[in-house]
mmCIF file of C-alpha atoms in Angstrom:
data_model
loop_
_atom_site.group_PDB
_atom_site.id
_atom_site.type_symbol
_atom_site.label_atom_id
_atom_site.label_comp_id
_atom_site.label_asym_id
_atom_site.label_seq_id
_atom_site.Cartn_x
_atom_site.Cartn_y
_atom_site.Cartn_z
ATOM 1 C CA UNK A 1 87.179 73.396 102.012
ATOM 2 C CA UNK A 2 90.811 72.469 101.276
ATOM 3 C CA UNK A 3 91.268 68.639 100.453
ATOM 4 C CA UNK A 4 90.552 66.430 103.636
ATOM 5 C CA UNK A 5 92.780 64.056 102.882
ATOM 6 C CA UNK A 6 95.433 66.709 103.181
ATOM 7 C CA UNK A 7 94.397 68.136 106.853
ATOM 8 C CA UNK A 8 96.003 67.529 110.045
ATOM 9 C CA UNK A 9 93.799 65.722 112.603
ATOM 10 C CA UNK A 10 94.838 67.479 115.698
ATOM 11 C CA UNK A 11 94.786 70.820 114.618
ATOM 12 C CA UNK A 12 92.360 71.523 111.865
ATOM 13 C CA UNK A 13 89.629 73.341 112.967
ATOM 14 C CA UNK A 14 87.289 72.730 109.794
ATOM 15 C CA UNK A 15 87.321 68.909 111.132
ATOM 16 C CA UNK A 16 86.485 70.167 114.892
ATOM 17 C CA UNK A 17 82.990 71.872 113.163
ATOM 18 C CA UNK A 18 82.330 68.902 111.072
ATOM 19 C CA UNK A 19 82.843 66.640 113.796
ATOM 20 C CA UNK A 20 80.516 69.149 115.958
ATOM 21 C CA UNK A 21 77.950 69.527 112.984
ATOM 22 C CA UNK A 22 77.863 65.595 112.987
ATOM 23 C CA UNK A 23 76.821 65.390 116.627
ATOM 24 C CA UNK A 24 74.150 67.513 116.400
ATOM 25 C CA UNK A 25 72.765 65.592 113.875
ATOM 26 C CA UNK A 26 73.707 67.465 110.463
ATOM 27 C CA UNK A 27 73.719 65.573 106.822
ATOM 28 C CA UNK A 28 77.449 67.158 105.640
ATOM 29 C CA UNK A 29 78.750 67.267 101.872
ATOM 30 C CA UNK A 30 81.744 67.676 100.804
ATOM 31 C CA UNK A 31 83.099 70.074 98.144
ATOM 32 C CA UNK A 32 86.248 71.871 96.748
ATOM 33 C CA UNK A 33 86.471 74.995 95.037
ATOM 34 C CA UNK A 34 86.486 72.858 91.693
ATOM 35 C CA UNK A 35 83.395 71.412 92.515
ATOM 36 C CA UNK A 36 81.484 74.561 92.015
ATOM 37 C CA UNK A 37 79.642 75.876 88.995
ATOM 38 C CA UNK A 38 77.264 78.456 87.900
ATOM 39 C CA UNK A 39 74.435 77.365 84.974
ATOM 40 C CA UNK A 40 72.489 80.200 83.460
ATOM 41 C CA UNK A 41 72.549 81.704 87.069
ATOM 42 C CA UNK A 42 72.335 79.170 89.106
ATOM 43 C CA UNK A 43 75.092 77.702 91.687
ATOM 44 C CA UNK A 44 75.899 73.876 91.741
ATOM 45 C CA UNK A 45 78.386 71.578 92.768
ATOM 46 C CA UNK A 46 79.527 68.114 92.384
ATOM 47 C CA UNK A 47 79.367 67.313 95.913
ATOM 48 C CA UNK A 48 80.236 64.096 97.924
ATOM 49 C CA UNK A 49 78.264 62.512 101.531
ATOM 50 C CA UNK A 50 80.658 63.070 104.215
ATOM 51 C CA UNK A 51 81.343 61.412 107.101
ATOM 52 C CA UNK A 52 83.725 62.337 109.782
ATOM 53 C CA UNK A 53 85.324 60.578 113.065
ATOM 54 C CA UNK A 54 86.989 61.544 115.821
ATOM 55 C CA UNK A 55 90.037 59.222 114.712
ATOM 56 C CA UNK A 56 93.518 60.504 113.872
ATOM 57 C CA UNK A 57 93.715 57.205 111.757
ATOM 58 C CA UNK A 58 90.591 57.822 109.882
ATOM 59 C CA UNK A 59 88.874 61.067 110.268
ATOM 60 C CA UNK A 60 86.693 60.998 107.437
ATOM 61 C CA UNK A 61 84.932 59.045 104.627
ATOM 62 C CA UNK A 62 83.188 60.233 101.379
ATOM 63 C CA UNK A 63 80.331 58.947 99.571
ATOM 64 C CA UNK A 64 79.973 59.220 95.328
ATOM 65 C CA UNK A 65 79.753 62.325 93.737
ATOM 66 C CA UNK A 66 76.458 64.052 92.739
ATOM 67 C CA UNK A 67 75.104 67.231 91.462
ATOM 68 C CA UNK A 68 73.500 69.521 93.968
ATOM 69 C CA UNK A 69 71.911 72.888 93.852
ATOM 70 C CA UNK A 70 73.418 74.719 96.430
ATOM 71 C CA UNK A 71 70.827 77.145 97.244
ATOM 72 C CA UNK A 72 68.732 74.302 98.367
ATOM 73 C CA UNK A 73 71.384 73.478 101.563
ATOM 74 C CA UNK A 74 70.414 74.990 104.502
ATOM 75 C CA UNK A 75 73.744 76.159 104.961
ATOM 76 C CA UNK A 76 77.223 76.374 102.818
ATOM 77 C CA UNK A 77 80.445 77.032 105.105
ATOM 78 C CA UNK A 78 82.982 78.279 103.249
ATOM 79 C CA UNK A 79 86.429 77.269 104.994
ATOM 80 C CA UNK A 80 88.911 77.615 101.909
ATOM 81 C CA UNK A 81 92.284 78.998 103.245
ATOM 82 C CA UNK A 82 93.926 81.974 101.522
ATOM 83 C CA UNK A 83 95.747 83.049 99.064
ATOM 84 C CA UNK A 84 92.758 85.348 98.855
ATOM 85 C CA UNK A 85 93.538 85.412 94.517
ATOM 86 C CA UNK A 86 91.043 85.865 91.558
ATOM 87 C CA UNK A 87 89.696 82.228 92.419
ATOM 88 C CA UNK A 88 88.439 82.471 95.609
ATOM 89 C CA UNK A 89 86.653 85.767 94.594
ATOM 90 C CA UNK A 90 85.045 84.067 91.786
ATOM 91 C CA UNK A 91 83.955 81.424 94.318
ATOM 92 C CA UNK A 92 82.518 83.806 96.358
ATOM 93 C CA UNK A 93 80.478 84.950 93.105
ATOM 94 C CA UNK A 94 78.676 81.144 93.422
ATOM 95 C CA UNK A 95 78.075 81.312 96.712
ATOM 96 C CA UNK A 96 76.542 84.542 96.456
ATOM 97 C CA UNK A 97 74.097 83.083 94.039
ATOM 98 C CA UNK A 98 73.367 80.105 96.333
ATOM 99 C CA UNK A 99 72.642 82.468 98.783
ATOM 100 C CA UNK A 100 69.755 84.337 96.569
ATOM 101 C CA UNK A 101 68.416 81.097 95.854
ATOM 102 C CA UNK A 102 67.892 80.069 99.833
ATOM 103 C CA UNK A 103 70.920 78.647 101.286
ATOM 104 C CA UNK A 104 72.660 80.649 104.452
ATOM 105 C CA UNK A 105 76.318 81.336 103.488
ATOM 106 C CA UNK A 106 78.802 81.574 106.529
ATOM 107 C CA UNK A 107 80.542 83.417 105.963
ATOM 108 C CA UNK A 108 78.456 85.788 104.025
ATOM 109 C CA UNK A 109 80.034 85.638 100.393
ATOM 110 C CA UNK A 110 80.322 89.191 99.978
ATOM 111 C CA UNK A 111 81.828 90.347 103.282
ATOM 112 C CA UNK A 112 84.349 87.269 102.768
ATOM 113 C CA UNK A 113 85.247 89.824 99.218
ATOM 114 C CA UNK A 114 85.214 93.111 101.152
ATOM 115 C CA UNK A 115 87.196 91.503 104.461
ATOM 116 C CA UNK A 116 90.739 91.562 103.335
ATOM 117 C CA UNK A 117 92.113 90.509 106.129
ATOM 118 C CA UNK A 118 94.895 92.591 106.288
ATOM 119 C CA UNK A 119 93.236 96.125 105.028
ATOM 120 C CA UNK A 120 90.142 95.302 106.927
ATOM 121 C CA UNK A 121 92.136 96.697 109.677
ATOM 122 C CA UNK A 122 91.351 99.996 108.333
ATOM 123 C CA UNK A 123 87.508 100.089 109.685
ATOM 124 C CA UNK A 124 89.145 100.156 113.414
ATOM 125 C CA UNK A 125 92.370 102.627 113.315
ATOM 126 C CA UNK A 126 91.382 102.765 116.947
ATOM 127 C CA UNK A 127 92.098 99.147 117.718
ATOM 128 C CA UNK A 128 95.364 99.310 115.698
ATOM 129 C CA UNK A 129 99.344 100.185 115.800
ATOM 130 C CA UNK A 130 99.889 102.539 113.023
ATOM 131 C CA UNK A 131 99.487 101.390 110.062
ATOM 132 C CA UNK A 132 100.344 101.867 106.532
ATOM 133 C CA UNK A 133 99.163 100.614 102.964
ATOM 134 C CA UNK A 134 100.835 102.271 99.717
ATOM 135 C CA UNK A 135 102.409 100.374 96.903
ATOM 136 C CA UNK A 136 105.077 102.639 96.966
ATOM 137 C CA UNK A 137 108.893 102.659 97.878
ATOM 138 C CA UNK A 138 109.346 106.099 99.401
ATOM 139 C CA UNK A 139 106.470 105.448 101.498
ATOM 140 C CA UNK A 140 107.420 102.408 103.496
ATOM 141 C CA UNK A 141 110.795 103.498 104.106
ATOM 142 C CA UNK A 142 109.598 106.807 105.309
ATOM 143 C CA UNK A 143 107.391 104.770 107.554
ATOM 144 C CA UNK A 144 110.349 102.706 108.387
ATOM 145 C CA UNK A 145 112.582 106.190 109.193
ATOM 146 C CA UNK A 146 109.318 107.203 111.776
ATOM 147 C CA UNK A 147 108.689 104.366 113.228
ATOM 148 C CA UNK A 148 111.991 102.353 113.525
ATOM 149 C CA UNK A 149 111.321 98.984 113.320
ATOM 150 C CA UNK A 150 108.456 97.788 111.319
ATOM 151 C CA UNK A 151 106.700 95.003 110.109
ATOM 152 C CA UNK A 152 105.946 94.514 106.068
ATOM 153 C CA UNK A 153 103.673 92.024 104.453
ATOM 154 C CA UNK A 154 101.821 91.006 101.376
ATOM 155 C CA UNK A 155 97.861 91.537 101.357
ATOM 156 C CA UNK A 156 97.038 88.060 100.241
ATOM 157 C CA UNK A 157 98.821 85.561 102.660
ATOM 158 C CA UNK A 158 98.294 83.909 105.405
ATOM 159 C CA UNK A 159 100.620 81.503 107.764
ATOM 160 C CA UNK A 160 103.473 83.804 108.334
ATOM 161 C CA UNK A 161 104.719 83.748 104.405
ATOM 162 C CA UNK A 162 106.845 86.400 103.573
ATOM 163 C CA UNK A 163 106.579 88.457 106.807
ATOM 164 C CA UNK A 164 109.770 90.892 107.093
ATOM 165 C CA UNK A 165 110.546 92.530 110.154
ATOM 166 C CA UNK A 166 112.930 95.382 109.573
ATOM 167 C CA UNK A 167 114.252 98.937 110.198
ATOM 168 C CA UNK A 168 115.280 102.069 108.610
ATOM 169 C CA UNK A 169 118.782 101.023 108.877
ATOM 170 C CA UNK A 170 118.441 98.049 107.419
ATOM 171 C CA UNK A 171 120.422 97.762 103.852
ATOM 172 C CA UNK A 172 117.848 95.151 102.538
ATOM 173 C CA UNK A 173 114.795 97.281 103.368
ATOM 174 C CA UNK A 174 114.599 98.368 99.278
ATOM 175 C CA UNK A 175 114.292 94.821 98.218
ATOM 176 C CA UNK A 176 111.957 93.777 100.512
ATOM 177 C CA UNK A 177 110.009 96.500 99.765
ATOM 178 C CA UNK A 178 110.279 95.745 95.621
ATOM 179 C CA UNK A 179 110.025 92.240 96.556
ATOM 180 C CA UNK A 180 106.489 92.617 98.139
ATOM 181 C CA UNK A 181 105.145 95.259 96.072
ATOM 182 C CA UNK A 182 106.545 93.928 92.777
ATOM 183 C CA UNK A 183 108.312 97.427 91.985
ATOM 184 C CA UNK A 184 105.000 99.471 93.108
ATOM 185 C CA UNK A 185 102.723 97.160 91.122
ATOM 186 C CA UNK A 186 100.896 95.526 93.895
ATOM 187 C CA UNK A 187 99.838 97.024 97.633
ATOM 188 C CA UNK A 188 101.844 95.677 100.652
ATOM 189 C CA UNK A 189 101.093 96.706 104.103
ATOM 190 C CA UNK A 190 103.548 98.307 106.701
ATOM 191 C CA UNK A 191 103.009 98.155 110.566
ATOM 192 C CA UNK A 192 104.920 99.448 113.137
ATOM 193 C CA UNK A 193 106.624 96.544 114.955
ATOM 194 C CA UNK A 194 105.204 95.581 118.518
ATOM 195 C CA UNK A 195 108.188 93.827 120.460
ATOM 196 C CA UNK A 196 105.372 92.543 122.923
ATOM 197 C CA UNK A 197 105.192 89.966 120.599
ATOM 198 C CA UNK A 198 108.508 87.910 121.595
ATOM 199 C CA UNK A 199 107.259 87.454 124.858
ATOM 200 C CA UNK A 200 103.588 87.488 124.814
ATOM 201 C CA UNK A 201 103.051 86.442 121.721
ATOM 202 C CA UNK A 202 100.268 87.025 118.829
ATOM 203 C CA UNK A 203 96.708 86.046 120.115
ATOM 204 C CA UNK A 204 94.078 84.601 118.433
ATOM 205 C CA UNK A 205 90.740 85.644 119.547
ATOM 206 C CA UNK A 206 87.790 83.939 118.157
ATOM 207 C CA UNK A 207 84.194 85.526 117.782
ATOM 208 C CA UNK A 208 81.394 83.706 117.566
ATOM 209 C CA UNK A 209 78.801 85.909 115.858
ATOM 210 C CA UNK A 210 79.901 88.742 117.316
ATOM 211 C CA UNK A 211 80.941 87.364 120.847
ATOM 212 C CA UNK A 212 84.014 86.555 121.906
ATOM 213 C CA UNK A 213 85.369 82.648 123.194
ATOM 214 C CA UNK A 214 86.389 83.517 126.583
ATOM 215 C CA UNK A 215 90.231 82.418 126.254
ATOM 216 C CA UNK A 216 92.476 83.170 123.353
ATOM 217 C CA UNK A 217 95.762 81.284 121.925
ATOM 218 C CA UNK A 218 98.662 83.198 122.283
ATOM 219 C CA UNK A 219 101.072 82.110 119.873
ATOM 220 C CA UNK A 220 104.911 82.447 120.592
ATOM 221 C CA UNK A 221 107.465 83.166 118.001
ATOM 222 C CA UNK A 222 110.110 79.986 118.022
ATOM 223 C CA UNK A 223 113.676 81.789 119.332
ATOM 224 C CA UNK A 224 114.673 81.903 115.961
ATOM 225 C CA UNK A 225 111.683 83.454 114.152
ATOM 226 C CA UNK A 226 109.995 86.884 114.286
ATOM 227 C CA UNK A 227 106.667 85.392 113.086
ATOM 228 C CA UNK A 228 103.502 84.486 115.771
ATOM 229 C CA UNK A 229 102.042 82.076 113.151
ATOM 230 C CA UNK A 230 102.040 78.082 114.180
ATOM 231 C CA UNK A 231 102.539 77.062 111.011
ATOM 232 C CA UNK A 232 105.965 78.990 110.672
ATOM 233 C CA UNK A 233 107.142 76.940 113.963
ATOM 234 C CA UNK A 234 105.359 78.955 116.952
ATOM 235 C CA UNK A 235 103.791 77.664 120.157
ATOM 236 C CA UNK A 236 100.442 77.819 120.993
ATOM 237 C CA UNK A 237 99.311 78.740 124.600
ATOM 238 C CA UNK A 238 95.947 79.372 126.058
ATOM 239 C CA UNK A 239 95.103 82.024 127.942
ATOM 240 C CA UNK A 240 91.905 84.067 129.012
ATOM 241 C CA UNK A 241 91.293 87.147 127.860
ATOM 242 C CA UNK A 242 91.997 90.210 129.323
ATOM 243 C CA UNK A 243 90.224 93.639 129.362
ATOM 244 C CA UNK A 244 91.527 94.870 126.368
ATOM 245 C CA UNK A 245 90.772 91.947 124.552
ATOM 246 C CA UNK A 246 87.124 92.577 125.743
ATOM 247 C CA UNK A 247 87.202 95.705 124.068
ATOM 248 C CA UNK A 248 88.319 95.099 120.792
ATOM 249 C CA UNK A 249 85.784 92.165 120.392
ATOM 250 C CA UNK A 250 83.169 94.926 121.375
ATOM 251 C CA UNK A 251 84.770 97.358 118.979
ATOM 252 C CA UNK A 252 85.021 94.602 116.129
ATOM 253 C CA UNK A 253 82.587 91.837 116.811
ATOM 254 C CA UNK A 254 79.370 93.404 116.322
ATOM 255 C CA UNK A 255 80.070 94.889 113.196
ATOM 256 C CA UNK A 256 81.698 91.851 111.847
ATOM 257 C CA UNK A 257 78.140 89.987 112.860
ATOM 258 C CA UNK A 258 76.051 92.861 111.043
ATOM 259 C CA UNK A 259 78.072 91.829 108.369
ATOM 260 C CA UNK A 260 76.994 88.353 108.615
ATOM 261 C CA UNK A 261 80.614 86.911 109.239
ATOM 262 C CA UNK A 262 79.469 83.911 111.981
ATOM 263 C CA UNK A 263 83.255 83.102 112.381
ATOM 264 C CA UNK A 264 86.117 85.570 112.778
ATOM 265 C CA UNK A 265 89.592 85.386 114.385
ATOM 266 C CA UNK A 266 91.246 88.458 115.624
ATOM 267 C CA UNK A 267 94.716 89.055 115.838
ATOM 268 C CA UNK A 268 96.260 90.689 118.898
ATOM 269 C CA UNK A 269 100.213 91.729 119.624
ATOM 270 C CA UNK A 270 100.831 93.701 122.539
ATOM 271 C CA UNK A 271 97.219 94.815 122.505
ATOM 272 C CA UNK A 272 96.666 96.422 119.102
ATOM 273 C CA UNK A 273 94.755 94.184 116.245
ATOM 274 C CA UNK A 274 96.817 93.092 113.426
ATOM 275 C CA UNK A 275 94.465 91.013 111.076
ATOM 276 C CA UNK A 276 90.881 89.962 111.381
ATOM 277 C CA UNK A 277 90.913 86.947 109.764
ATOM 278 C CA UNK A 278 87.730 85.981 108.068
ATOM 279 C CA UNK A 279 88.297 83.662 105.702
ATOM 280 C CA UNK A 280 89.567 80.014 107.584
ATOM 281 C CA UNK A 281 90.357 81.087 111.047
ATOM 282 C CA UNK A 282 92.060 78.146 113.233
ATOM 283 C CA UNK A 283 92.932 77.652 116.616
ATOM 284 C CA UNK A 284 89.974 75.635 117.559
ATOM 285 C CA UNK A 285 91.601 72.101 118.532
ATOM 286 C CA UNK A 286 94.383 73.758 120.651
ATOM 287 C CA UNK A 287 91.734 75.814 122.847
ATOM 288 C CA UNK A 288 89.740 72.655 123.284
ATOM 289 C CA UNK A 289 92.526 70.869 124.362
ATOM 290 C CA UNK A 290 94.036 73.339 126.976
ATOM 291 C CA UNK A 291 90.399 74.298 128.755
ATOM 292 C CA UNK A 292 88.379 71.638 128.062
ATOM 293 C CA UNK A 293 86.017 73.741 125.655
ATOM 294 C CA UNK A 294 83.889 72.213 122.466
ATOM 295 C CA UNK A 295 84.273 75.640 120.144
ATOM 296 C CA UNK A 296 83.720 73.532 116.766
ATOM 297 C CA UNK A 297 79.851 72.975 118.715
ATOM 298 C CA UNK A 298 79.408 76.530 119.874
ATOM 299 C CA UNK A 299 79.641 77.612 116.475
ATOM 300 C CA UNK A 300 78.020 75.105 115.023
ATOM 301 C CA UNK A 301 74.864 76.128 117.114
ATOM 302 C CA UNK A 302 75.331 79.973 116.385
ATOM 303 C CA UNK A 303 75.113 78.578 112.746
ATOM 304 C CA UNK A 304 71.328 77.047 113.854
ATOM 305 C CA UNK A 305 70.510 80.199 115.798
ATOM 306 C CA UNK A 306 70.652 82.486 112.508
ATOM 307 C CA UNK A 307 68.853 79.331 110.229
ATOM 308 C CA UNK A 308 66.319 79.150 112.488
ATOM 309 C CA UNK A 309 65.125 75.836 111.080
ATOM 310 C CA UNK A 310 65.264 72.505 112.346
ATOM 311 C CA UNK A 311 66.238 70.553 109.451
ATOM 312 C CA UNK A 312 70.236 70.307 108.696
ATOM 313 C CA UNK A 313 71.688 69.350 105.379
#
């Protein structure tokens, strides 16, 4: 995961796991991505005893440092957040490796590589507002000229960095454009804009393997912003999930848990999916608050379900 130290207590929904893990009896250890290493094939890390409490002033406590070979946990969690960048691929590459020599991997190091978040979208056009991924100029703004107002992103970011809602008409539109796609050397994506989002917000529905938590945060843009991401300055609000939310978790959620992705957070505006976020999904702490739910436990025992063994580490 990302450095502990670093988290925030009331929202970070790594710590609402661990703290579930720890209830149920789990032995935890701690590692960062420089932690890792591969020797003549085989994964390790430098990893530290953890210990975590439900206390904003001290939520966790590590032990020294020693080596471990990872395929000899019964499960690794991977909750690093994005950029999804050359590093996180290569730790992917380790875990893979721990997982041929034993350990279970959530989520499973190879789907984490073939997820992108954004293009992942792809695999359910039917669940989505139209959507376009090019690296080129003429492309977006004929998008733009179709659709009106749009929405253009990078493929490797997450918490609402640069996000750029815009039009056809807009005089800026070519430099965001050569902005995000470096002059046509890297892919951005384009999606029509959904103006449901100012008032209803972008919802975060969590899947369990494969099943969805019966309420979802709907996150509202701050009057000022375009973007449905909390850590750009929205609100979060609970609310259950309605029948369309149903059926994109039946559309998505199965094949995500084929895939062997135990943890997955959908993106909804206005009905159509956005992202599926597979990599550090959050919204955990802010659901438990508003309806009294324990989601860091229910995943936590999905995670035993597919073990199937009775000792934790």
């Amino acid at each position: 995961m990302d450095p502990i130290a670093k988290i925030k207590f009331a929202k970070d929904s790594t710590l609402a796991m661990l703290l579930a893990a720890a209830g149920r009896g789990w032995e935890l250890t701690y590692f960062e991505q420089s932690d890792l290493f591969l020797r003549d094939g085989v994964a390790y890390g430098r990893g530290r005893p953890l210990k975590v409490f439900a206390n904003p002033d001290r939520w966790f406590e590590l032990g020294e440092s020693r080596l471990e070979k990872l395929g000899e946990f019964n499960c690794v969690f991977m909750r690093k957040d994005p950029p999804f960048d050359a590093e996180y691929i290569y730790t992917t590459y380790i875990l893979e490796r721990a997982q041929a020599q034993g350990a279970f991997i959530a989520n499973d190091p190879q789907g984490l590589r073939d997820m992108n978040e954004k293009v992942y979208t792809a695999w359910f056009p039917q669940c989505c507002a139209p959507t376009l991924i090019t690296r080129s100029q003429t492309e977006i703004t004929a998008f733009a000229a179709e659709h009106g107002k749009i929405v253009v992103k990078p493929l490797d970011g997450m918490g609402g960095r640069s996000i750029f809602v815009t039009d056809a008409g807009d005089k800026n539109l070519p430099v965001i454009i050569e902005t995000l796609t470096d002059y046509g050397q890297r892919f951005a994506i384009a999606q029509r804009y959904v103006p449901d989002i100012a008032a209803t917000g972008d919802s975060r529905v969590l899947l369990i393997d494969g099943q969805p938590v019966p309420y979802a945060l709907a996150r509202i843009p701050a009057p000022h912003d375009n973007r449905g991401n909390l850590a750009a300055g929205a609100k979060g609000v609970g609310r259950e999930l309605n029948d369309r939310d149903r059926w994109l978790a039946a559309e998505i959620g199965p094949v995500l848990a084929k895939r062997g992705m135990v943890f997955v957070g959908i993106d909804v505006i206005g009905g159509f999916v956005t992202e599926i976020n597979v990599t550090s999904p959050t919204g955990i702490r802010e659901l438990d608050a508003q309806f009294g739910l324990n989601i860091g436990d229910m995943v936590i025992a999905a995670l035993e379900r597919r073990m199937g063994a009775n000792s934790k580490k």
